PDB file of C-alpha atoms and ligand atoms in Angstrom:
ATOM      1  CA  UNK D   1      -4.819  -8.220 -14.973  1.00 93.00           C
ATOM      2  CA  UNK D   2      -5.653  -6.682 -11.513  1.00 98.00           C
ATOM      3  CA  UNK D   3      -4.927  -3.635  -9.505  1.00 98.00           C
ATOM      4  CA  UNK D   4      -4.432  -2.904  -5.709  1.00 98.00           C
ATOM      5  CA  UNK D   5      -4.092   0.231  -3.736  1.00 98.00           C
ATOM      6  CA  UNK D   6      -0.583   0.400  -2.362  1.00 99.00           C
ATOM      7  CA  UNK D   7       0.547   3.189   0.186  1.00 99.00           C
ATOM      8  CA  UNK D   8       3.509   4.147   2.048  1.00 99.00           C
ATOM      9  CA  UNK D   9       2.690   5.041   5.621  1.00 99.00           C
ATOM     10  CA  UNK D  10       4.418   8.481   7.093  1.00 99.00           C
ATOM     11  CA  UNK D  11       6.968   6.147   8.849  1.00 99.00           C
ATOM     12  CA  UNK D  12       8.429   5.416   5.803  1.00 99.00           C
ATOM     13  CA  UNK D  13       8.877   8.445   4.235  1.00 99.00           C
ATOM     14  CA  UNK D  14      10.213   9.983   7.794  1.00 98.00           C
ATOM     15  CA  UNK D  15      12.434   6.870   7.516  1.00 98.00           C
ATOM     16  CA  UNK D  16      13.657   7.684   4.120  1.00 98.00           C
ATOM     17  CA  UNK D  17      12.689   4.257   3.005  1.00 99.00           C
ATOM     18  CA  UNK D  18      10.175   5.468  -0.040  1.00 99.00           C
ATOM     19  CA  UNK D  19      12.904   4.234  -2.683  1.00 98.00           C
ATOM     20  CA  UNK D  20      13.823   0.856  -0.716  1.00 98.00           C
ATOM     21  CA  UNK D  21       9.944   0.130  -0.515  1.00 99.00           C
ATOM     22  CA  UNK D  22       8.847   1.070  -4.079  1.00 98.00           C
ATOM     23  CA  UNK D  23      11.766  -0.812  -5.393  1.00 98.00           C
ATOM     24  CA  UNK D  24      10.850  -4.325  -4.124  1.00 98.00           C
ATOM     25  CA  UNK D  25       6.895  -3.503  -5.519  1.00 98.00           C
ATOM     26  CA  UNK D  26       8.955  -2.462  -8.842  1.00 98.00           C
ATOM     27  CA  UNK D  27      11.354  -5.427  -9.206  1.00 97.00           C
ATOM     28  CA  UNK D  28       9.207  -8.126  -8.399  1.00 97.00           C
ATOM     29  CA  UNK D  29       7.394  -6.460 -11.496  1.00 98.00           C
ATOM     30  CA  UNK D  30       4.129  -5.259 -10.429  1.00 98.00           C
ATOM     31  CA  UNK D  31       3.670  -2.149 -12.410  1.00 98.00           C
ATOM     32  CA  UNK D  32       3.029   1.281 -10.636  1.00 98.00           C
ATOM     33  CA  UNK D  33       0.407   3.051 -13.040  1.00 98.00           C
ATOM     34  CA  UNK D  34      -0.548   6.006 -10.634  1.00 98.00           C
ATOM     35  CA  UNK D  35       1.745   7.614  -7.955  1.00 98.00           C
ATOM     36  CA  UNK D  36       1.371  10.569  -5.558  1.00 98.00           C
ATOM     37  CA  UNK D  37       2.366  11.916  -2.422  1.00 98.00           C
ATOM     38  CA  UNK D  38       0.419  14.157   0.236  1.00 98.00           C
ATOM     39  CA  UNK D  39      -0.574  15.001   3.511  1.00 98.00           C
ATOM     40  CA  UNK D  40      -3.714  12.896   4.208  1.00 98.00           C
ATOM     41  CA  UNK D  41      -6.719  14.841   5.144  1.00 98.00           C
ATOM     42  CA  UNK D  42      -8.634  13.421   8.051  1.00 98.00           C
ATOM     43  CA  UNK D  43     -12.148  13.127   5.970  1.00 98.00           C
ATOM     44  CA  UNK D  44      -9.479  10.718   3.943  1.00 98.00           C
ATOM     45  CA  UNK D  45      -8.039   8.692   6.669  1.00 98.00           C
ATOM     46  CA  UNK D  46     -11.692   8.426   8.247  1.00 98.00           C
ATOM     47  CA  UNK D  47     -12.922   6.803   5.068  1.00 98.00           C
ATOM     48  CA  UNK D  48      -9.842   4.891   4.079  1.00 98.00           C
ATOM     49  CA  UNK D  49     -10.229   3.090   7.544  1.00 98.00           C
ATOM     50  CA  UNK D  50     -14.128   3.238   8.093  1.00 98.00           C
ATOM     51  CA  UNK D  51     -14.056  -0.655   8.633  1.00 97.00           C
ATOM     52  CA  UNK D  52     -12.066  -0.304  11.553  1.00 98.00           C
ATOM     53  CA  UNK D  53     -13.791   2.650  13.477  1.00 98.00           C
ATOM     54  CA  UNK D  54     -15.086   0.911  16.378  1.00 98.00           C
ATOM     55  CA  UNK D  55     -11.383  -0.993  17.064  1.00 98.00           C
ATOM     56  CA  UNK D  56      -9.833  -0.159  19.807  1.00 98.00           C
ATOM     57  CA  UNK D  57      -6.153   1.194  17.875  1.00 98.00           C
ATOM     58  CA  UNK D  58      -8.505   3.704  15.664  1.00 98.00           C
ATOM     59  CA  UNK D  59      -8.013   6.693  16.764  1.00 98.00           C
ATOM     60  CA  UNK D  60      -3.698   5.789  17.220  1.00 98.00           C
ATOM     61  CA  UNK D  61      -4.384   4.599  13.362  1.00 98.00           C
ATOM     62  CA  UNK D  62      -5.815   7.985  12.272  1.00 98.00           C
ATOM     63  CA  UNK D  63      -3.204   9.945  13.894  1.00 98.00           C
ATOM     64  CA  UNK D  64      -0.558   7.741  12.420  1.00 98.00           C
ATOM     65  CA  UNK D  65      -1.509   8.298   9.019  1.00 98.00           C
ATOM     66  CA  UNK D  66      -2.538  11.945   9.325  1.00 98.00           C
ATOM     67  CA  UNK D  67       1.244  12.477  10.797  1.00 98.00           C
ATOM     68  CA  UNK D  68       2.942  13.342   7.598  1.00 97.00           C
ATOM     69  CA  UNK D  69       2.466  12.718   4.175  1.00 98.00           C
ATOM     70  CA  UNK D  70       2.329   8.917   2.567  1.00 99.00           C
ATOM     71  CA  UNK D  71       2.940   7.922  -0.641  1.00 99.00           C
ATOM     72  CA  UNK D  72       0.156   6.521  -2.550  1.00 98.00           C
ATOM     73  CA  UNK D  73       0.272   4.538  -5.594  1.00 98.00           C
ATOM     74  CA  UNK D  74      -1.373   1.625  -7.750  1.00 98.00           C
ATOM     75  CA  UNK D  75       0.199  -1.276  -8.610  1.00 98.00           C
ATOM     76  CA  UNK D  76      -0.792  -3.651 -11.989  1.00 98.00           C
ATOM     77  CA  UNK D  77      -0.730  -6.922 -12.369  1.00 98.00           C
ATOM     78  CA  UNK D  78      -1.614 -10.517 -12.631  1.00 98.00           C
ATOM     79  CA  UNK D  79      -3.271 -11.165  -8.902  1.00 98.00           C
ATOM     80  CA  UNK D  80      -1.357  -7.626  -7.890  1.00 98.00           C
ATOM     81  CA  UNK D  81      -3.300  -7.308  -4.659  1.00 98.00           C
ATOM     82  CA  UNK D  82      -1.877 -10.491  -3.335  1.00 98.00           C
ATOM     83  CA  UNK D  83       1.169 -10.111  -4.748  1.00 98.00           C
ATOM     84  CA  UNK D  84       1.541  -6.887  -3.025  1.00 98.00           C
ATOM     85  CA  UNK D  85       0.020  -8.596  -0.094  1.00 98.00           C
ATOM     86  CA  UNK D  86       3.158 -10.938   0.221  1.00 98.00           C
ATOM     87  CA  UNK D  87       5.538  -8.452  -1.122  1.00 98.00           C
ATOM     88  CA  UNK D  88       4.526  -6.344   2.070  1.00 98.00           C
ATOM     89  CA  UNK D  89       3.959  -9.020   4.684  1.00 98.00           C
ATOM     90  CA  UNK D  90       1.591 -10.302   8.074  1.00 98.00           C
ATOM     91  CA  UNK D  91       0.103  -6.916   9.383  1.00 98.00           C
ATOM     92  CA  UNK D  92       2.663  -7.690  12.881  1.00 98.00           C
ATOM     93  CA  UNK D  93       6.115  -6.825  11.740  1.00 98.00           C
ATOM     94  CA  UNK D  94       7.009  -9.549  14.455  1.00 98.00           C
ATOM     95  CA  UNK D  95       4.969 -12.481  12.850  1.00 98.00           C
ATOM     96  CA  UNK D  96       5.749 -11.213   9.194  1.00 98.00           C
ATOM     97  CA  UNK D  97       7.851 -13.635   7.168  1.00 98.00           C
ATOM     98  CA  UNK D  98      11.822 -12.338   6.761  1.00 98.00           C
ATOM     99  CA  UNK D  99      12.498 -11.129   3.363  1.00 98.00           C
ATOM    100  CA  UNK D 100       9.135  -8.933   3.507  1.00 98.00           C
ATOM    101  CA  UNK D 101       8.892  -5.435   4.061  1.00 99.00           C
ATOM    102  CA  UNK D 102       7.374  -5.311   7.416  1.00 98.00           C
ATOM    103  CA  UNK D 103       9.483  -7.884   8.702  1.00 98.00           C
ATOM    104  CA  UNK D 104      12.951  -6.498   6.991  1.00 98.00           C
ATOM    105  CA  UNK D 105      12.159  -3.368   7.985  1.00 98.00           C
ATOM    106  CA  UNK D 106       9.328  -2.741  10.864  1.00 98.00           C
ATOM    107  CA  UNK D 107       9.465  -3.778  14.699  1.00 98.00           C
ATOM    108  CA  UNK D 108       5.818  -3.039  15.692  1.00 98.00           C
ATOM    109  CA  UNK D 109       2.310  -3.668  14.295  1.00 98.00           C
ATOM    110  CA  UNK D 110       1.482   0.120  14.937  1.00 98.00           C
ATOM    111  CA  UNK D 111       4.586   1.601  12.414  1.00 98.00           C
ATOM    112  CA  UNK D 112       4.509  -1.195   9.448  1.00 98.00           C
ATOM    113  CA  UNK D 113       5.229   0.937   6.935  1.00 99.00           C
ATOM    114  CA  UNK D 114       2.555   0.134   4.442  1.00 99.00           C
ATOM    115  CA  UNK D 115      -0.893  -0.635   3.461  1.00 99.00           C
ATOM    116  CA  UNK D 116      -2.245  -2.739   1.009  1.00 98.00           C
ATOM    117  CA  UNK D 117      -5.648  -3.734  -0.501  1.00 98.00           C
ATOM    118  CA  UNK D 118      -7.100  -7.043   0.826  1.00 98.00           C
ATOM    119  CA  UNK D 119      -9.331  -8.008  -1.604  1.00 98.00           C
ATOM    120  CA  UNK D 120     -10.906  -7.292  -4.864  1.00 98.00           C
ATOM    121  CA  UNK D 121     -13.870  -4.871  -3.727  1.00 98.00           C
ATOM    122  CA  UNK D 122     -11.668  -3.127  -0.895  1.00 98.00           C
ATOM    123  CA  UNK D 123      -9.398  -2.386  -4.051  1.00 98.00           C
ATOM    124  CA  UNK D 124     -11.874  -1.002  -6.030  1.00 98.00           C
ATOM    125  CA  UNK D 125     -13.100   1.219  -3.537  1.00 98.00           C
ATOM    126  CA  UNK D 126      -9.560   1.842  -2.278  1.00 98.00           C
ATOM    127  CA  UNK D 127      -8.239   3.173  -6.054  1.00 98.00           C
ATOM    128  CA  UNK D 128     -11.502   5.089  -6.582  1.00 98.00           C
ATOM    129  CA  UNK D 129     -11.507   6.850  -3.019  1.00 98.00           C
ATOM    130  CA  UNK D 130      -7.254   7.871  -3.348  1.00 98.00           C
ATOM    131  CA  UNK D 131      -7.167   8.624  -7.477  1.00 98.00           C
ATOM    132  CA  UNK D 132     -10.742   8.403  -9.000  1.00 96.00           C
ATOM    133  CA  UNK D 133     -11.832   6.352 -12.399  1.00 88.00           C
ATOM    134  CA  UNK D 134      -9.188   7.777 -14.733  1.00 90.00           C
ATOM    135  CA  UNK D 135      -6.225   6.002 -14.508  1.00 96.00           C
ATOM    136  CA  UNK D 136      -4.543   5.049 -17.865  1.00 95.00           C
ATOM    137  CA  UNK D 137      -2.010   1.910 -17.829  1.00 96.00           C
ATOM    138  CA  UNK D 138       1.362   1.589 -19.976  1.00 97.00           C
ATOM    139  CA  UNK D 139       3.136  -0.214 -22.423  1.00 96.00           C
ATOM    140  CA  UNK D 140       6.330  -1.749 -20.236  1.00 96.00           C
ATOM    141  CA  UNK D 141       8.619  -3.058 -22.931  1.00 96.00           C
ATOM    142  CA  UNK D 142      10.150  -5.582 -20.241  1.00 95.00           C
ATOM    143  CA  UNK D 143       6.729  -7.522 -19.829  1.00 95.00           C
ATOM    144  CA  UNK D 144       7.357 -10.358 -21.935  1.00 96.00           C
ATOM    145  CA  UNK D 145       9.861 -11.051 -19.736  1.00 96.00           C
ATOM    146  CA  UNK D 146       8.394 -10.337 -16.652  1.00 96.00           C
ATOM    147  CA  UNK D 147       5.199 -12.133 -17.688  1.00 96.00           C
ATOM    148  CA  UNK D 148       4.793 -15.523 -20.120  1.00 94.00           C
TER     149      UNK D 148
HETATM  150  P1  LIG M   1      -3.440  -4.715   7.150  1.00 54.58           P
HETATM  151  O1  LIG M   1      -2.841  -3.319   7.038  1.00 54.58           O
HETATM  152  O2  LIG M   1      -2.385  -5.782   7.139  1.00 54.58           O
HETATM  153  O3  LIG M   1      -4.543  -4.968   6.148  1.00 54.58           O
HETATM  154  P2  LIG M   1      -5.549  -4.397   9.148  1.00 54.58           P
HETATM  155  O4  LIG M   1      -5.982  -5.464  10.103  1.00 54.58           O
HETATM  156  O5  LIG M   1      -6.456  -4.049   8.033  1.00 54.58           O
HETATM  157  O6  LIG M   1      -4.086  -4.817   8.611  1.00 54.58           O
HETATM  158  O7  LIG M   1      -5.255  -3.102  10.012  1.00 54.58           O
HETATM  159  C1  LIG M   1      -5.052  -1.857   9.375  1.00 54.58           C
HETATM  160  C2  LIG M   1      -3.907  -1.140  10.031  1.00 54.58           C
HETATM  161  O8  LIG M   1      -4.265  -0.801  11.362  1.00 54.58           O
HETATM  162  C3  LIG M   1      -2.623  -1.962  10.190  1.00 54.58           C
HETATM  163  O9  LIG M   1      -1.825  -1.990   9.026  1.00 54.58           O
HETATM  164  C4  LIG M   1      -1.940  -1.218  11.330  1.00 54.58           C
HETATM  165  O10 LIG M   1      -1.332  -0.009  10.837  1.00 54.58           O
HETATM  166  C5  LIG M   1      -3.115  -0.832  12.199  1.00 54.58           C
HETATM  167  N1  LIG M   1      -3.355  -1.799  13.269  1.00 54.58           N
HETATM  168  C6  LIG M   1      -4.007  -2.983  13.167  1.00 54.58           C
HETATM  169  N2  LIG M   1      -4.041  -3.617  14.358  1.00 54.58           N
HETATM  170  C7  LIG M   1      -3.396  -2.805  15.230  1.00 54.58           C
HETATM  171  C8  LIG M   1      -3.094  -2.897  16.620  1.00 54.58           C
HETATM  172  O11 LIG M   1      -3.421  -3.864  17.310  1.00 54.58           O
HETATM  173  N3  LIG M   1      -2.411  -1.844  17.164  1.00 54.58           N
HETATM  174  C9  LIG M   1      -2.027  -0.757  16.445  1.00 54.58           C
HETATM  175  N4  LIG M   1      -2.292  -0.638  15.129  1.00 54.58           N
HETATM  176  C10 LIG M   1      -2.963  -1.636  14.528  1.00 54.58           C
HETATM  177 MG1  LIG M   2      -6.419  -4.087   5.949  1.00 54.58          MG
END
């Protein structure tokens, strides 16, 4: 079982697409175990995106996400952080593949809507930066037919 670090950029919620978005996560049956929203701090954004300070869309990136608040969450289950990956699609809404989120519902690589973890240790550091060690999973009833 795996987790990934799943949030919904301040586009979305502005958009009023936080149920639309959640709902593909949730019915493809990755399993939201933690889920908050708020105003990002700038300390937060800065170390969210630290691997991408010295790019040249950084400081357009901070502002984004500092605009208004996100929706963060984690997401369970087997390879979730690929899962998710696909779920949300390419990081340019124009190259994404139709029937993901960016494509279905993003035009430009600056407003796609959502953020994923890319790999194992950016998860890791990604849960433990946005909710901290204690997260508790759940009994879903519906696994056994969600998962063989
Ligand atoms: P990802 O979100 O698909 O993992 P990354 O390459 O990690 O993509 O970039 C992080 C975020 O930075 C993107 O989701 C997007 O919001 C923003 N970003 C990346 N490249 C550009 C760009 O060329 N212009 C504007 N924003 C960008
Ligand atoms: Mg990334």
């Amino acid at each position: 079982m795996e987790r990934t670090f799943v949030m919904l950029k301040p586009d979305a919620v502005q958009r009023g697409l936080i149920g639309e978005i959640i709902g593909r996560f949730e019915k493809r049956g990755l399993k939201i175990i933690a889920m908050k929203m708020l105003h990002v701090p700038q300390s937060l954004a800065e170390k969210h995106y630290a691997v991408h300070k010295e790019r040249p869309f950084y400081p357009g990136l901070i502002k984004y996400i500092t605009s208004g608040p996100v929706v963060a969450m984690v997401l369970e289950g087997p390879n979730a952080i690929q899962a998710a990956r696909n779920t949300m699609g390419a990081t340019n809404p124009v190259d994404a593949t139709p029937g993901t989120i960016r494509a279905d519902l993003g035009m430009e690589i600056g407003r796609n809507l959502v953020h994923g973890s890319d790999g194992p240790e950016t998860a890791a550091f990604e849960i433990g930066l946005w909710f901290g060690t204690e997260l508790q999973s759940w009994q879903r009833d519906l696994d056994r037919w969600i998962l063989e």
